[in-house]
Coordinates of C-alpha atoms and ligand atoms in Angstrom, one line a residue:
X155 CA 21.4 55.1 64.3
X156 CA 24.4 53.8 61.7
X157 CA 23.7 50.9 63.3
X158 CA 19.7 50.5 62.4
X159 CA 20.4 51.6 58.9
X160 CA 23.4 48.9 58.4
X161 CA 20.6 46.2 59.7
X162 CA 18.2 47.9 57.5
X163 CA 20.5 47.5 54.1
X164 CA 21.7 44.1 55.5
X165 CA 18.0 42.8 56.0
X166 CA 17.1 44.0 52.3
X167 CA 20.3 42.4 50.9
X168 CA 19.3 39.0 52.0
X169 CA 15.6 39.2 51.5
X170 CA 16.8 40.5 47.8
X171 CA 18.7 37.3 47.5
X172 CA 16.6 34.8 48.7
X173 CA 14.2 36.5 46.0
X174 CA 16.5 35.2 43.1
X175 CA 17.0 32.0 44.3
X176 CA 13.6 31.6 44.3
X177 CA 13.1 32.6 41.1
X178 CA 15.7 30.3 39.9
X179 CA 14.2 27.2 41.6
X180 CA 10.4 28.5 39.5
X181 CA 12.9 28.0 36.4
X182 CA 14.3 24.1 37.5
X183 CA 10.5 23.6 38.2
X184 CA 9.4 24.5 34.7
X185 CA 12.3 22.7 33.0
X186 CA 11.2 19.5 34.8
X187 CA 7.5 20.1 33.7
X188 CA 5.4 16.9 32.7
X189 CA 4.8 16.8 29.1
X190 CA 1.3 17.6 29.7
X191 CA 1.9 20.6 31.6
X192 CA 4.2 21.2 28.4
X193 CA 1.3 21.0 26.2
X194 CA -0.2 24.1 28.5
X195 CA 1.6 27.0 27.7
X196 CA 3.2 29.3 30.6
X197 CA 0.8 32.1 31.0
X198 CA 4.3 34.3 30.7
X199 CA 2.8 37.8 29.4
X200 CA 6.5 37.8 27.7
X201 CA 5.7 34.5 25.2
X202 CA 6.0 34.7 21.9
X203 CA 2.4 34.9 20.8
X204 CA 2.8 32.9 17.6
X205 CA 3.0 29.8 18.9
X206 CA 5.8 27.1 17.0
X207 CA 3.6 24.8 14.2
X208 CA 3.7 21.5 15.5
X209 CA 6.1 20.0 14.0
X210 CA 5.3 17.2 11.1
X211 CA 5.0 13.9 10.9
X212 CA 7.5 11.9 9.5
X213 CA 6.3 8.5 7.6
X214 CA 8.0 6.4 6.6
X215 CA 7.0 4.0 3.5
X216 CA 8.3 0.4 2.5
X217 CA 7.3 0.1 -1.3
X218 CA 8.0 -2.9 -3.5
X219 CA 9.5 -1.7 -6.9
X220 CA 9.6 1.8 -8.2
X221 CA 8.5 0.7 -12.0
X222 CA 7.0 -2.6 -11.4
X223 CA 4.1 -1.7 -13.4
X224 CA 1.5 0.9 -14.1
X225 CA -0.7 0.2 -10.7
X226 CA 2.7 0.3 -8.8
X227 CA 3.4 4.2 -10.4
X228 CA 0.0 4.9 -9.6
X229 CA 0.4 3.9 -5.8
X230 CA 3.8 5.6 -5.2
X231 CA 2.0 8.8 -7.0
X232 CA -1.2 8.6 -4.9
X233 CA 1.2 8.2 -1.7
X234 CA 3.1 11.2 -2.6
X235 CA 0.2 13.5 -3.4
X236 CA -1.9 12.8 -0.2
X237 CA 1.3 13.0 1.9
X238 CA 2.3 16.2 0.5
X239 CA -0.8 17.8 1.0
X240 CA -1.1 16.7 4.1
X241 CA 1.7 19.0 5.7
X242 CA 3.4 14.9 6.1
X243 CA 6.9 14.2 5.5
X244 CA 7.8 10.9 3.3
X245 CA 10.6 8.7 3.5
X246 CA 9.5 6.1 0.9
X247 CA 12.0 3.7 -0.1
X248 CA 11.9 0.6 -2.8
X249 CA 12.8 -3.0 -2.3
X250 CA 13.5 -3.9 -6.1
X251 CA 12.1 -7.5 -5.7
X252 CA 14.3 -8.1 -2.8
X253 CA 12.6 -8.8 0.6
X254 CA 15.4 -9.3 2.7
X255 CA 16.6 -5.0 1.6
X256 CA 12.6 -4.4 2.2
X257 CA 13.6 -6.3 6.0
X258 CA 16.7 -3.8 6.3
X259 CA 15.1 -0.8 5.2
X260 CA 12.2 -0.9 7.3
X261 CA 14.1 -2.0 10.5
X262 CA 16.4 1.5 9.5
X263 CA 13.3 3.8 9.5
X264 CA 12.6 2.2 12.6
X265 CA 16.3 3.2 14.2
X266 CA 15.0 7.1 12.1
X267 CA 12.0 7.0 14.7
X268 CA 9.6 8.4 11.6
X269 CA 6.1 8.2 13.4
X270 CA 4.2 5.7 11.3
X271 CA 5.5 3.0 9.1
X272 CA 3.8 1.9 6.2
X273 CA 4.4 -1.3 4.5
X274 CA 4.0 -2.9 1.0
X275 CA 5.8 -6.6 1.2
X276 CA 7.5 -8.2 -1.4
X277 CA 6.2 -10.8 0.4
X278 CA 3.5 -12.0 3.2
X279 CA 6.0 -13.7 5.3
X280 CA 8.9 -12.5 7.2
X281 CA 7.8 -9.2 8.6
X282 CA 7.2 -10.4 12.4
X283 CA 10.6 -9.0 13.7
X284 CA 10.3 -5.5 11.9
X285 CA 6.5 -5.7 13.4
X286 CA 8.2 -6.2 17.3
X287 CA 10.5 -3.7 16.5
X288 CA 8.3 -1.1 15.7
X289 CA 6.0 -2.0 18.2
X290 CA 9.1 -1.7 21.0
X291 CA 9.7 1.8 19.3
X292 CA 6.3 2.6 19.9
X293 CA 5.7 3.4 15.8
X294 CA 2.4 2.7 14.7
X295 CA 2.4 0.0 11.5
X296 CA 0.2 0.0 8.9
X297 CA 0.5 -2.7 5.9
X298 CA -1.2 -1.2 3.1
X299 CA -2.2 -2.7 -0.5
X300 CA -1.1 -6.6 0.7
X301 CA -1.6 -8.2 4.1
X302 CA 1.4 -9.7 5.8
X303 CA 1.6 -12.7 7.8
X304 CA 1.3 -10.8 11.3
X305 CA -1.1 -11.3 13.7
X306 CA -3.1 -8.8 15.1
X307 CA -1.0 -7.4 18.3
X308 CA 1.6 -6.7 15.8
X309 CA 0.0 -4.0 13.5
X310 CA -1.9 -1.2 14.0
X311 CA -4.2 -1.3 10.7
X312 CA -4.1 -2.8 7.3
X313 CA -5.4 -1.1 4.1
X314 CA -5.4 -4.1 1.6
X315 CA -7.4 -5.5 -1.1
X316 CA -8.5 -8.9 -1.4
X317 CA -6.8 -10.7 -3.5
X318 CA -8.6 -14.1 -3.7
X319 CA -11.9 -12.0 -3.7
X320 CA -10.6 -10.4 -6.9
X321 CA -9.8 -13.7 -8.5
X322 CA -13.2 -15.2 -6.9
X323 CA -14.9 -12.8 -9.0
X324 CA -13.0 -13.7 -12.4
X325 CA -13.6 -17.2 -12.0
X326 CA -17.1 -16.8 -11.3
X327 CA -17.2 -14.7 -14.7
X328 CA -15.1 -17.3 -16.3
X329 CA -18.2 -20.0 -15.1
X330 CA -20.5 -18.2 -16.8
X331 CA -19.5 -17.6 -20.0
X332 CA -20.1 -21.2 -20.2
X333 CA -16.8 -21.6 -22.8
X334 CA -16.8 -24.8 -24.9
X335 CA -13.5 -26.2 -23.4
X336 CA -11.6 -24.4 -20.5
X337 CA -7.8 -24.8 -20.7
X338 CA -6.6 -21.5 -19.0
X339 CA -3.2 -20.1 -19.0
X340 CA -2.0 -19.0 -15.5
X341 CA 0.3 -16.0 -15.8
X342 CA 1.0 -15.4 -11.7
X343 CA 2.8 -12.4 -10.5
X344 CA 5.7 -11.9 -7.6
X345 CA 5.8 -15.5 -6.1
X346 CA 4.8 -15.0 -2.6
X347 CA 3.1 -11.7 -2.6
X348 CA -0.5 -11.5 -1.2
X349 CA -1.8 -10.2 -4.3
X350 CA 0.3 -13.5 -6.0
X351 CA -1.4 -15.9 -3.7
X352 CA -4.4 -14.9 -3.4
X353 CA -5.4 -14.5 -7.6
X354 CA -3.7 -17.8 -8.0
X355 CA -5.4 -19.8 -5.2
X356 CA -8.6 -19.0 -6.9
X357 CA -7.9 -19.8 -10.4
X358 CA -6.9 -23.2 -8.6
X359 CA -9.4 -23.6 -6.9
X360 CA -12.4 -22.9 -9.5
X361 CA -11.0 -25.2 -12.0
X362 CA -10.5 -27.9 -9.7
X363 CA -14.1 -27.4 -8.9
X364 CA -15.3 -26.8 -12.3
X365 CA -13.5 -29.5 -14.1
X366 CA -11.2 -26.6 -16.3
X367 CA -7.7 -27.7 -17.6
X368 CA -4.5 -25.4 -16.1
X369 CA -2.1 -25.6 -19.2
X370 CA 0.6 -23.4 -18.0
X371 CA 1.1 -21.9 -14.6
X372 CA 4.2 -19.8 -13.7
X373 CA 4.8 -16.7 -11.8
X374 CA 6.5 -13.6 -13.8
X375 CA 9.5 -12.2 -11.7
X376 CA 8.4 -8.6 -10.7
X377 CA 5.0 -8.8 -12.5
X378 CA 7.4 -8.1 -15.8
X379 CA 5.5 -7.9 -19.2
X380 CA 8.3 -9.2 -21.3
X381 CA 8.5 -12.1 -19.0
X382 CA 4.3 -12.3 -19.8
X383 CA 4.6 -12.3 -23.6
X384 CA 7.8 -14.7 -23.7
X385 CA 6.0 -17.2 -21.6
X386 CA 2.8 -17.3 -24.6
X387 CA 5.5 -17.1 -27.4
X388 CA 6.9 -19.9 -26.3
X389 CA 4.0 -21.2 -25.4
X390 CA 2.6 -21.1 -29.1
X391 CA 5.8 -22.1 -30.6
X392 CA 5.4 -25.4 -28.6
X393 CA 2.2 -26.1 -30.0
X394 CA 0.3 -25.5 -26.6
X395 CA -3.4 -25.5 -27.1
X396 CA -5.4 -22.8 -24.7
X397 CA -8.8 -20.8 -24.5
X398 CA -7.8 -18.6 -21.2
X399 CA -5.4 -16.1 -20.3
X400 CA -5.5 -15.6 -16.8
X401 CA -2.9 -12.6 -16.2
X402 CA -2.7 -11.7 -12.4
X403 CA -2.1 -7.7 -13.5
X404 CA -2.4 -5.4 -16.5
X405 CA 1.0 -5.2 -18.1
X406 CA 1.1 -9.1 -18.0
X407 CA -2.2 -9.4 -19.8
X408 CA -0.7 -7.1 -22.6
X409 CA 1.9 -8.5 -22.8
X410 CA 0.8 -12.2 -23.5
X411 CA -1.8 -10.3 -26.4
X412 CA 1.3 -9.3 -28.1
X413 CA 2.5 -13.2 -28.1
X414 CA -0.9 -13.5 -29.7
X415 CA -0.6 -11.0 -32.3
X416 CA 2.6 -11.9 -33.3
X417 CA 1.1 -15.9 -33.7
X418 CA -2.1 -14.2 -35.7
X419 CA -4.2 -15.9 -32.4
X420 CA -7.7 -14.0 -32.2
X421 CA -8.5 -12.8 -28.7
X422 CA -10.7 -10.9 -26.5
X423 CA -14.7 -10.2 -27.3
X424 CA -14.8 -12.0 -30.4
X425 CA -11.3 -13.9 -30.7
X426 CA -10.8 -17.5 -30.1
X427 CA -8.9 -16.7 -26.6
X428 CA -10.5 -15.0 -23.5
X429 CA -8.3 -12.2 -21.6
X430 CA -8.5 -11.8 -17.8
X431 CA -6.6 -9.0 -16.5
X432 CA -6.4 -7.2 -13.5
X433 CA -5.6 -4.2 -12.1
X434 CA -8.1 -2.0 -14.0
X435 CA -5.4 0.9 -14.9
X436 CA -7.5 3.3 -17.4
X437 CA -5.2 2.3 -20.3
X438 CA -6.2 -1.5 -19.8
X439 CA -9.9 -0.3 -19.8
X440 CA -9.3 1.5 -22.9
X441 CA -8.5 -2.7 -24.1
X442 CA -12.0 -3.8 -22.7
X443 CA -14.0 -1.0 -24.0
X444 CA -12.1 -2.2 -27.5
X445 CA -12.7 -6.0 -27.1
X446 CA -9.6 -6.4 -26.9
X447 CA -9.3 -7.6 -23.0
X448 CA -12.6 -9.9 -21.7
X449 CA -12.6 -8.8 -18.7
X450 CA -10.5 -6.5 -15.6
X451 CA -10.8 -6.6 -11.9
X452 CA -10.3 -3.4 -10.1
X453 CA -7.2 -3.4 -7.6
X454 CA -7.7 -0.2 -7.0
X455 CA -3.8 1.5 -6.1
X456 CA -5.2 5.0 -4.7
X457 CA -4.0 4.1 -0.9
X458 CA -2.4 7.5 -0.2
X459 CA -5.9 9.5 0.8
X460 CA -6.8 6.7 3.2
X461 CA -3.7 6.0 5.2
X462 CA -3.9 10.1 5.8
X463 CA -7.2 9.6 6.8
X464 CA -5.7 6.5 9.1
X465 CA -3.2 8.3 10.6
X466 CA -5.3 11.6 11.4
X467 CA -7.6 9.3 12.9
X468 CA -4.8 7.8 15.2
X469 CA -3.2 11.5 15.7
X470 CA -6.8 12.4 17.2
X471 CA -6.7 9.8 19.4
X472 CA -10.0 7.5 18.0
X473 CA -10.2 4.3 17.3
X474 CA -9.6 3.2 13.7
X475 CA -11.1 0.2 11.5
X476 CA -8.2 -2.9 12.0
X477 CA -9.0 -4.3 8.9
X478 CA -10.2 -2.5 6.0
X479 CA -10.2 -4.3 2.9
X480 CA -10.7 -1.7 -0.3
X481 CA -14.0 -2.1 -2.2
X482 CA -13.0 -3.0 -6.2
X483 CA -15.6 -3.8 -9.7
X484 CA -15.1 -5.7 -12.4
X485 CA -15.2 -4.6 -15.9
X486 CA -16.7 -6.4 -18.8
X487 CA -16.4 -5.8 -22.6
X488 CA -19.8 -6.6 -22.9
X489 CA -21.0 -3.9 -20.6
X490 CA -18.1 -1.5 -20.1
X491 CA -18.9 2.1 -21.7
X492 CA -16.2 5.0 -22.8
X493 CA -18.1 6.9 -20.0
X494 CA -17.1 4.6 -17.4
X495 CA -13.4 5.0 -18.8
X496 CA -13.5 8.2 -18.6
X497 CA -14.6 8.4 -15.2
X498 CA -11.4 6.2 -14.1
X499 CA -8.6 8.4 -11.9
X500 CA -6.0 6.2 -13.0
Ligands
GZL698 C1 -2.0 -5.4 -6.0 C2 -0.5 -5.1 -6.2 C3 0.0 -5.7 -7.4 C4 -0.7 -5.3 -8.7 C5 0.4 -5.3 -9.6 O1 -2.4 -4.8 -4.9 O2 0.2 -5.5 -5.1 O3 1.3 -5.4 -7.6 O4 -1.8 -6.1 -9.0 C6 1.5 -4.7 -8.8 O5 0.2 -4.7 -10.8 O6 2.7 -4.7 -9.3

């Protein structure tokens, strides 16, 4: 009988055991899961019912200069405000007017693995090697405001405004206001940059096909007003005759109306100069409505509601627009009203 019992308590000994080895093993299985068994929870009664919030993206955002001018503040701020609100985390960092830093502190976001990278160059060229790098890392990037010089495989999407369309329209305007003698002052901005190019190869190319005198044509280091107004000055004091100011942003076009003031050289609706500005920022429309600026091209700077849009669009898996080039107006003292500048976000 001692005997049956002993082979009774041995037999439940090893089948108890082999029990917890097996449970073990269900453990190393679950640990091994596939990440999409991972994505269905364990129907474990003892799981925590509140499930962990997924955890937030991180983006990570080249942008040009922190104060490079009024549309550059309003950019960082519309990044900012659409990231915040949506649940994003930003890791925005500046290049000051240097593109090799911009190349450095791109390729170190890369190395942070943030999960999209969004890029404003200094300049167009140079960006294929951050582009491969990402693209090894598997991080999604997005040039937004100016297009680089990357071909398609290399970026996901682009978000840009075009630049020679925005100078296209100015140069029509300029056509018809039929002036008596064209001899335009060309007041560029950040040699190199998309926006740069692209205003200035159309003021080029409508007055080489209109017949229009270029009497000055220099780019301002970092768009800079001072810069703007110096140029004129200097300008004037040389006895330079001109009809046009063709500024390639706000703060420029401002600045080269100071030069004028300070010479006692009438400008804008009924001055003896014409202003062309662009940008649009409400302040500068303020100067149309007053007759003080000619005209403004929108470039508009509020980027940060559709990148979210972008990237919850990728995040849900569908497929997104490549190239989406931002629709922009044109304001004109002779039509602009303190309704439409009141209307303006920015
Ligand atoms: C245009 C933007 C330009 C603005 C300038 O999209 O890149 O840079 O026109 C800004 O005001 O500094």
């Amino acid at each position: 009988m001692k005997k049956v019992i002993s082979l009774v308590l041995a037999l439940m000994l090893v089948f108890t055991l082999a029990a917890c080895g097996t449970k073990d093993k269900a453990t190393t299985t679950s640990d091994s899961q596939t990440a999409a068994d991972k994505e269905t929870p364990a129907t474990d009664t003892k799981s925590d019912p509140t499930e962990a919030p997924a955890k937030a993206l991180t983006i990570g955002v080249v942008q040009t200069n922190a104060n490079e001018s009024d549309w550059r503040t309003a950019n960082t701020k519309s990044f900012n405000t659409a990231f915040d609100e949506a649940g994003f985390v930003t890791k925005m960092v500046f290049g000051e007017g240097d593109h090799a830093k911009q190349i450095s502190q791109a390729q170190q976001l890369i190395q942070e693995e943030v999960d999209y990278l969004v890029v404003l160059g200094l300049q167009s060229a140079g960006w294929e090697d951050v582009a491969k790098s990402a693209k090894e890392a598997g991080i999604p990037f997005i040039m937004a405001d100016r297009k680089l010089d990357l071909t398609e495989d290399l970026y996901t999407a682009m978000v840009c405004s075009d630049f020679e369309s925005e100078g296209n329209k100015a140069v029509d305007w300029l056509k018809k206001q039929a002036l008596p003698e064209n001899k335009i002052v060309v007041l560029g901005g950040d040699t190199g940059s998309s926006a740069q190019l692209g205003r200035s190869k159309a003021i080029e190319d409508g007055a080489k096909a209109n017949g229009w005198e270029i009497v000055f044509n220099q780019n301002m280091k970092g768009w800079d007003e001072t810069l703007a107004k110096q140029a004129v000055a200097d300008l004037i004091a040389a006895g330079t005759k001109f009809t046009v100011i063709y500024a390639e942003n706000d703060n420029m076009a401002r600045g080269a109306c100071d030069a004028m003031d300070a010479a006692g050289i009438t400008y804008g609706k009924s001055g003896d100069v014409k202003v062309i500005a662009f940008d649009a920022n409400k302040w500068a429309l303020e100067k149309v409505l007053a007759g003080q600026f000619n005209l403004d091209v929108e470039c508009n700077p509020l980027h940060g509601p559709r990148i979210v849009k972008l990237i919850n669009q990728l995040e849900a898996g569908e497929t997104v627009e490549k190239n989406a080039y931002v629709d922009e107006e044109m304001f004109d003292t002779a039509t602009i009203t303190q309704q439409v500048v009141d209307a303006r976000s920015y």
